[in-house]
Coordinates of C-alpha atoms in Angstrom, one line a residue:
M1104 CA -0.1 -0.3 -0.4
L1105 CA 3.0 2.1 0.9
K1106 CA 5.4 2.0 -2.2
P1107 CA 3.2 3.4 -4.7
V1108 CA 3.3 6.3 -2.6
M1109 CA 6.8 6.1 -1.7
Q1110 CA 8.2 5.6 -5.3
E1111 CA 6.1 8.5 -6.7
G1112 CA 8.5 11.0 -3.8
V1113 CA 5.6 12.5 -1.5
D1114 CA 6.8 13.3 2.1
P1115 CA 6.0 11.2 4.6
V1116 CA 5.5 13.0 7.1
A1117 CA 2.7 14.1 4.3
A1118 CA 1.4 10.9 3.3
S1119 CA 1.0 9.0 6.8
A1120 CA -1.0 13.1 7.5
V1121 CA -3.4 12.7 4.5
R1122 CA -4.2 8.9 5.8
M1123 CA -4.4 9.2 9.8
T1124 CA -7.1 12.5 8.8
T1125 CA -9.0 10.2 6.5
A1126 CA -9.4 7.2 9.2
F1127 CA -10.2 10.2 11.4
V1128 CA -13.1 11.5 9.1
L1129 CA -14.4 8.2 8.2
H1130 CA -14.5 7.1 12.1
Q1131 CA -15.8 10.7 13.1
I1132 CA -19.1 9.7 10.4
L1133 CA -19.3 5.4 11.8
F1134 CA -19.9 7.4 15.0
V1135 CA -22.4 10.4 13.8
V1136 CA -24.1 7.7 11.1
G1137 CA -24.1 5.4 14.7
V1138 CA -22.5 2.4 13.9
R1139 CA -22.2 0.2 16.8
A1140 CA -18.6 -0.8 16.2
A1141 CA -17.3 3.0 16.2
K1142 CA -18.5 3.8 20.1
A1143 CA -16.3 3.4 23.1
Y1144 CA -16.9 0.4 25.4
L1145 CA -16.2 1.8 28.7
P1146 CA -17.1 5.6 29.7
M1147 CA -13.8 7.3 30.1
N1148 CA -13.5 8.1 33.7
R1149 CA -10.5 9.0 36.2
R1150 CA -9.6 5.3 36.3
V1151 CA -9.4 4.7 33.3
F1152 CA -7.6 8.0 32.0
L1153 CA -5.4 7.5 34.8
L1154 CA -4.2 3.9 33.5
T1155 CA -4.0 5.1 30.0
A1156 CA -1.6 8.1 30.6
A1157 CA 0.1 6.0 33.4
M1158 CA 0.7 3.3 30.1
R1159 CA 2.1 6.0 27.9
L1160 CA 4.6 7.8 30.7
C1161 CA 6.2 4.7 31.8
P1162 CA 10.3 4.4 29.8
W1163 CA 10.2 0.5 30.1
Y1164 CA 6.8 0.8 27.9
W1165 CA 8.8 1.9 24.8
A1166 CA 11.4 -0.9 25.2

């Protein structure tokens, strides 16, 4: 999927930005339409937020 884009000399950061923006827009469309798979199973609360933040901040997680 990436080879045709990269062979044409497109900036990799720009290509990634286009892919991420497209995925975000399509996910939002699914969410607005009401597709159940696009919604979170559990609501965000303090515990879930702190666990997620802790996993991203732990140095051994990046190894």
